[in-house]
mmCIF file of C-alpha atoms in Angstrom:
data_model
loop_
_atom_site.group_PDB
_atom_site.id
_atom_site.type_symbol
_atom_site.label_atom_id
_atom_site.label_comp_id
_atom_site.label_asym_id
_atom_site.label_seq_id
_atom_site.Cartn_x
_atom_site.Cartn_y
_atom_site.Cartn_z
ATOM 1 C CA UNK F 1 0.000 0.000 0.000
ATOM 2 C CA UNK F 2 1.178 3.502 -0.801
ATOM 3 C CA UNK F 3 2.588 5.676 1.945
ATOM 4 C CA UNK F 4 0.884 8.879 3.064
ATOM 5 C CA UNK F 5 2.299 12.119 4.442
ATOM 6 C CA UNK F 6 0.313 14.398 6.722
ATOM 7 C CA UNK F 7 1.185 17.455 8.802
ATOM 8 C CA UNK F 8 1.868 16.543 12.408
ATOM 9 C CA UNK F 9 -0.591 19.004 13.845
ATOM 10 C CA UNK F 10 -3.096 21.682 12.889
ATOM 11 C CA UNK F 11 -5.294 24.188 14.667
ATOM 12 C CA UNK F 12 -8.682 25.470 13.617
ATOM 13 C CA UNK F 13 -11.187 27.858 15.139
ATOM 14 C CA UNK F 14 -14.532 26.505 16.189
ATOM 15 C CA UNK F 15 -17.179 27.055 13.525
ATOM 16 C CA UNK F 16 -14.664 27.385 10.709
ATOM 17 C CA UNK F 17 -13.885 24.813 8.068
ATOM 18 C CA UNK F 18 -10.998 22.501 8.885
ATOM 19 C CA UNK F 19 -8.987 21.429 5.846
ATOM 20 C CA UNK F 20 -6.647 18.515 6.428
ATOM 21 C CA UNK F 21 -4.192 17.715 3.635
ATOM 22 C CA UNK F 22 -2.678 14.361 2.767
ATOM 23 C CA UNK F 23 -0.027 13.498 0.215
ATOM 24 C CA UNK F 24 -0.009 10.064 -1.391
ATOM 25 C CA UNK F 25 2.165 10.584 -4.427
ATOM 26 C CA UNK F 26 2.844 6.869 -4.961
ATOM 27 C CA UNK F 27 -0.805 5.862 -4.989
ATOM 28 C CA UNK F 28 -1.720 3.332 -7.645
ATOM 29 C CA UNK F 29 -4.783 3.433 -9.848
ATOM 30 C CA UNK F 30 -6.850 0.983 -7.860
ATOM 31 C CA UNK F 31 -6.004 2.193 -4.365
ATOM 32 C CA UNK F 32 -8.615 3.936 -2.267
ATOM 33 C CA UNK F 33 -8.071 6.896 0.055
ATOM 34 C CA UNK F 34 -9.567 6.395 3.513
ATOM 35 C CA UNK F 35 -9.895 8.854 6.368
ATOM 36 C CA UNK F 36 -10.326 7.827 9.990
ATOM 37 C CA UNK F 37 -10.100 9.801 13.182
ATOM 38 C CA UNK F 38 -9.287 8.835 16.728
ATOM 39 C CA UNK F 39 -10.522 10.777 19.680
ATOM 40 C CA UNK F 40 -8.360 10.353 22.754
ATOM 41 C CA UNK F 41 -8.490 6.842 24.258
ATOM 42 C CA UNK F 42 -11.102 5.597 21.802
ATOM 43 C CA UNK F 43 -11.022 3.325 18.785
ATOM 44 C CA UNK F 44 -10.693 4.838 15.303
ATOM 45 C CA UNK F 45 -13.851 6.169 13.698
ATOM 46 C CA UNK F 46 -14.470 5.905 9.960
ATOM 47 C CA UNK F 47 -15.052 9.250 8.269
ATOM 48 C CA UNK F 48 -15.053 8.853 4.516
ATOM 49 C CA UNK F 49 -13.289 7.191 1.610
ATOM 50 C CA UNK F 50 -12.944 7.647 -2.139
ATOM 51 C CA UNK F 51 -11.227 6.415 -5.254
ATOM 52 C CA UNK F 52 -11.244 9.188 -7.855
ATOM 53 C CA UNK F 53 -14.261 11.406 -7.412
ATOM 54 C CA UNK F 54 -14.874 13.844 -4.613
ATOM 55 C CA UNK F 55 -17.082 12.444 -1.896
ATOM 56 C CA UNK F 56 -19.362 13.994 0.716
ATOM 57 C CA UNK F 57 -21.257 12.546 3.634
ATOM 58 C CA UNK F 58 -22.793 13.852 6.827
ATOM 59 C CA UNK F 59 -19.413 14.127 8.507
ATOM 60 C CA UNK F 60 -17.074 15.540 5.904
ATOM 61 C CA UNK F 61 -16.060 16.070 2.304
ATOM 62 C CA UNK F 62 -13.135 14.431 0.568
ATOM 63 C CA UNK F 63 -11.432 16.244 -2.276
ATOM 64 C CA UNK F 64 -9.033 14.146 -4.362
ATOM 65 C CA UNK F 65 -6.818 15.879 -6.896
ATOM 66 C CA UNK F 66 -7.096 14.866 -10.512
ATOM 67 C CA UNK F 67 -3.711 13.128 -10.457
ATOM 68 C CA UNK F 68 -4.752 11.446 -7.172
ATOM 69 C CA UNK F 69 -1.438 12.289 -5.570
ATOM 70 C CA UNK F 70 -3.037 14.231 -2.767
ATOM 71 C CA UNK F 71 -6.342 14.742 -1.054
ATOM 72 C CA UNK F 72 -7.990 17.053 1.451
ATOM 73 C CA UNK F 73 -10.469 16.191 4.140
ATOM 74 C CA UNK F 74 -12.840 19.042 4.882
ATOM 75 C CA UNK F 75 -14.840 19.368 8.080
ATOM 76 C CA UNK F 76 -17.184 22.178 7.062
ATOM 77 C CA UNK F 77 -18.077 23.582 10.482
ATOM 78 C CA UNK F 78 -15.619 22.299 13.044
ATOM 79 C CA UNK F 79 -16.734 21.863 16.636
ATOM 80 C CA UNK F 80 -14.748 21.192 19.785
ATOM 81 C CA UNK F 81 -15.743 17.527 19.497
ATOM 82 C CA UNK F 82 -13.813 17.291 16.242
ATOM 83 C CA UNK F 83 -10.539 17.568 18.155
ATOM 84 C CA UNK F 84 -8.807 14.272 17.343
ATOM 85 C CA UNK F 85 -5.998 12.634 15.410
ATOM 86 C CA UNK F 86 -6.959 12.263 11.760
ATOM 87 C CA UNK F 87 -5.468 9.460 9.708
ATOM 88 C CA UNK F 88 -5.251 9.365 5.930
ATOM 89 C CA UNK F 89 -4.752 5.798 4.685
ATOM 90 C CA UNK F 90 -4.322 4.405 1.210
ATOM 91 C CA UNK F 91 -5.497 0.851 0.723
ATOM 92 C CA UNK F 92 -5.789 -1.466 -2.216
ATOM 93 C CA UNK F 93 -8.945 -3.212 -1.225
ATOM 94 C CA UNK F 94 -12.294 -1.630 -0.611
ATOM 95 C CA UNK F 95 -14.003 -2.971 2.455
ATOM 96 C CA UNK F 96 -12.852 -5.223 5.234
ATOM 97 C CA UNK F 97 -9.105 -5.210 5.172
ATOM 98 C CA UNK F 98 -6.157 -4.484 7.369
ATOM 99 C CA UNK F 99 -5.331 -0.814 7.471
ATOM 100 C CA UNK F 100 -1.820 0.474 8.041
ATOM 101 C CA UNK F 101 -1.924 3.679 10.054
ATOM 102 C CA UNK F 102 0.636 6.452 9.694
ATOM 103 C CA UNK F 103 1.244 9.144 12.294
ATOM 104 C CA UNK F 104 -1.793 11.201 11.352
ATOM 105 C CA UNK F 105 -2.581 14.869 11.991
ATOM 106 C CA UNK F 106 -3.476 16.029 15.461
ATOM 107 C CA UNK F 107 -6.278 18.540 14.889
ATOM 108 C CA UNK F 108 -7.141 20.895 17.703
ATOM 109 C CA UNK F 109 -10.323 22.917 17.486
ATOM 110 C CA UNK F 110 -10.050 26.107 19.505
ATOM 111 C CA UNK F 111 -13.030 27.962 21.006
ATOM 112 C CA UNK Q 1 -24.673 1.018 12.845
ATOM 113 C CA UNK Q 2 -22.647 -2.088 13.346
ATOM 114 C CA UNK Q 3 -20.848 -2.337 16.647
ATOM 115 C CA UNK Q 4 -17.663 -4.022 17.694
ATOM 116 C CA UNK Q 5 -17.342 -4.556 21.418
ATOM 117 C CA UNK Q 6 -14.133 -5.124 23.320
ATOM 118 C CA UNK Q 7 -13.911 -6.527 26.814
ATOM 119 C CA UNK Q 8 -12.512 -5.566 29.166
ATOM 120 C CA UNK Q 9 -12.195 -1.889 28.348
ATOM 121 C CA UNK Q 10 -9.382 -1.646 30.847
ATOM 122 C CA UNK Q 11 -7.444 -4.133 32.929
ATOM 123 C CA UNK Q 12 -4.627 -3.988 35.441
ATOM 124 C CA UNK Q 13 -2.601 -7.107 36.127
ATOM 125 C CA UNK Q 14 0.572 -8.216 37.831
ATOM 126 C CA UNK Q 15 3.712 -8.997 35.905
ATOM 127 C CA UNK Q 16 3.852 -12.634 34.844
ATOM 128 C CA UNK Q 17 0.128 -13.177 34.544
ATOM 129 C CA UNK Q 18 -1.834 -13.713 31.345
ATOM 130 C CA UNK Q 19 -4.627 -11.454 30.188
ATOM 131 C CA UNK Q 20 -7.357 -12.220 27.665
ATOM 132 C CA UNK Q 21 -9.062 -9.493 25.653
ATOM 133 C CA UNK Q 22 -12.239 -10.232 23.708
ATOM 134 C CA UNK Q 23 -13.411 -8.642 20.472
ATOM 135 C CA UNK Q 24 -17.019 -9.274 19.477
ATOM 136 C CA UNK Q 25 -19.019 -8.215 16.466
ATOM 137 C CA UNK Q 26 -22.458 -7.589 17.928
ATOM 138 C CA UNK Q 27 -24.758 -7.549 14.901
ATOM 139 C CA UNK Q 28 -22.737 -8.971 12.051
ATOM 140 C CA UNK Q 29 -20.507 -11.881 11.230
ATOM 141 C CA UNK Q 30 -16.817 -11.239 10.846
ATOM 142 C CA UNK Q 31 -14.670 -13.669 8.937
ATOM 143 C CA UNK Q 32 -11.639 -11.510 9.561
ATOM 144 C CA UNK Q 33 -10.632 -9.442 12.568
ATOM 145 C CA UNK Q 34 -7.514 -7.381 13.094
ATOM 146 C CA UNK Q 35 -5.593 -6.617 16.261
ATOM 147 C CA UNK Q 36 -3.660 -3.398 16.818
ATOM 148 C CA UNK Q 37 -1.515 -2.054 19.621
ATOM 149 C CA UNK Q 38 -1.045 1.608 20.399
ATOM 150 C CA UNK Q 39 1.512 3.105 22.771
ATOM 151 C CA UNK Q 40 1.009 6.599 24.229
ATOM 152 C CA UNK Q 41 1.253 9.383 21.662
ATOM 153 C CA UNK Q 42 1.952 6.891 18.895
ATOM 154 C CA UNK Q 43 -0.086 5.556 16.013
ATOM 155 C CA UNK Q 44 -1.826 2.210 15.815
ATOM 156 C CA UNK Q 45 0.450 -0.674 14.972
ATOM 157 C CA UNK Q 46 -1.045 -3.726 13.319
ATOM 158 C CA UNK Q 47 -0.199 -6.864 15.251
ATOM 159 C CA UNK Q 48 -2.047 -9.653 13.494
ATOM 160 C CA UNK Q 49 -4.899 -10.711 11.271
ATOM 161 C CA UNK Q 50 -7.335 -13.143 12.833
ATOM 162 C CA UNK Q 51 -9.196 -15.482 10.503
ATOM 163 C CA UNK Q 52 -12.172 -17.510 11.644
ATOM 164 C CA UNK Q 53 -11.335 -21.173 11.851
ATOM 165 C CA UNK Q 54 -7.667 -20.836 10.983
ATOM 166 C CA UNK Q 55 -4.406 -19.628 12.434
ATOM 167 C CA UNK Q 56 -3.758 -15.942 12.801
ATOM 168 C CA UNK Q 57 -1.264 -14.159 10.593
ATOM 169 C CA UNK Q 58 1.213 -12.101 12.582
ATOM 170 C CA UNK Q 59 3.037 -8.983 11.431
ATOM 171 C CA UNK Q 60 6.796 -8.995 11.410
ATOM 172 C CA UNK Q 61 8.265 -8.564 14.859
ATOM 173 C CA UNK Q 62 5.145 -9.661 16.745
ATOM 174 C CA UNK Q 63 5.723 -12.773 18.861
ATOM 175 C CA UNK Q 64 2.973 -15.273 18.161
ATOM 176 C CA UNK Q 65 3.704 -17.228 21.339
ATOM 177 C CA UNK Q 66 3.429 -14.042 23.367
ATOM 178 C CA UNK Q 67 0.207 -12.801 21.801
ATOM 179 C CA UNK Q 68 -2.148 -15.734 21.318
ATOM 180 C CA UNK Q 69 -5.065 -15.114 19.004
ATOM 181 C CA UNK Q 70 -8.116 -17.321 18.737
ATOM 182 C CA UNK Q 71 -10.988 -16.717 16.322
ATOM 183 C CA UNK Q 72 -13.267 -19.611 17.120
ATOM 184 C CA UNK Q 73 -16.514 -18.153 15.820
ATOM 185 C CA UNK Q 74 -17.733 -15.592 13.312
ATOM 186 C CA UNK Q 75 -18.435 -13.093 16.066
ATOM 187 C CA UNK Q 76 -15.560 -13.509 18.500
ATOM 188 C CA UNK Q 77 -11.796 -13.157 18.432
ATOM 189 C CA UNK Q 78 -9.637 -13.186 21.538
ATOM 190 C CA UNK Q 79 -6.144 -11.866 22.164
ATOM 191 C CA UNK Q 80 -4.267 -13.359 25.098
ATOM 192 C CA UNK Q 81 -1.160 -11.574 26.312
ATOM 193 C CA UNK Q 82 0.824 -14.349 27.956
ATOM 194 C CA UNK Q 83 3.204 -13.729 30.851
ATOM 195 C CA UNK Q 84 2.582 -10.018 30.628
ATOM 196 C CA UNK Q 85 5.318 -7.562 31.548
ATOM 197 C CA UNK Q 86 5.228 -3.797 32.062
ATOM 198 C CA UNK Q 87 6.416 -3.194 28.490
ATOM 199 C CA UNK Q 88 3.217 -4.900 27.281
ATOM 200 C CA UNK Q 89 1.190 -2.098 28.810
ATOM 201 C CA UNK Q 90 -0.635 -0.555 25.890
ATOM 202 C CA UNK Q 91 -3.963 0.218 24.264
ATOM 203 C CA UNK Q 92 -5.146 -2.810 22.286
ATOM 204 C CA UNK Q 93 -7.706 -2.232 19.533
ATOM 205 C CA UNK Q 94 -9.509 -4.677 17.291
ATOM 206 C CA UNK Q 95 -11.356 -4.201 14.033
ATOM 207 C CA UNK Q 96 -13.790 -6.539 12.344
ATOM 208 C CA UNK Q 97 -14.851 -6.879 8.735
ATOM 209 C CA UNK Q 98 -18.542 -7.430 8.041
ATOM 210 C CA UNK Q 99 -18.800 -10.676 6.117
ATOM 211 C CA UNK Q 100 -21.878 -9.450 4.277
ATOM 212 C CA UNK Q 101 -21.161 -5.833 3.383
ATOM 213 C CA UNK Q 102 -17.372 -5.791 3.563
ATOM 214 C CA UNK Q 103 -17.390 -2.777 5.863
ATOM 215 C CA UNK Q 104 -14.767 -2.462 8.575
ATOM 216 C CA UNK Q 105 -15.577 -1.461 12.151
ATOM 217 C CA UNK Q 106 -13.301 -0.729 15.092
ATOM 218 C CA UNK Q 107 -13.768 -1.571 18.735
ATOM 219 C CA UNK Q 108 -13.366 0.985 21.487
ATOM 220 C CA UNK Q 109 -10.070 -0.444 22.645
ATOM 221 C CA UNK Q 110 -8.799 -2.171 25.765
ATOM 222 C CA UNK Q 111 -6.207 -0.526 27.953
ATOM 223 C CA UNK Q 112 -3.801 -2.950 29.593
ATOM 224 C CA UNK Q 113 -1.597 -1.883 32.478
ATOM 225 C CA UNK Q 114 0.937 -4.387 33.761
ATOM 226 C CA UNK Q 115 2.393 -3.619 37.169
#
């Protein structure tokens, strides 16, 4: 599976959009981009995933560049409860599979 | 949504004892479950893949005799930390793949402290 690079930490004001970048320049054509988050002392929570097209659900939006070498997770109106470590993961198989976690981005939402 | 339950959520034990952690899929069948370990301020590290009815597949560097995994049914996998030592203190997390939909769900984790 391709490796991902994320900033170590980010801050965002409550109520603003949080944009979390992820680089995956070695991604192959059939690899998916997954985003998970982990709130302190809890298990990871699935956010969203995509292959080529931009995706949106009730939690977030995922923007994937045309060359698929990077993506951005957007939390449109961040709240204090969105403070967590966000993991961008590239995986070959869609669905139930082992995921290899990188270091992620520690996002802090400030009041 | 589908739920994966881990038990116990936290456990404290003495050095040298063995500890069993359960991972259950509550409303779906899971052919495959995964076990992770997470040390403070670090990311999740995959330990092993647990397959129902067969032997687990361990990641490189993970001692299979130290971390015993049993996946005896489609809804239960167990991780036993044998002869635990303080360096085994960690947050252990499992994930389970829904046999029907293919979705992956994570448990809430089990915190092990070895004194």
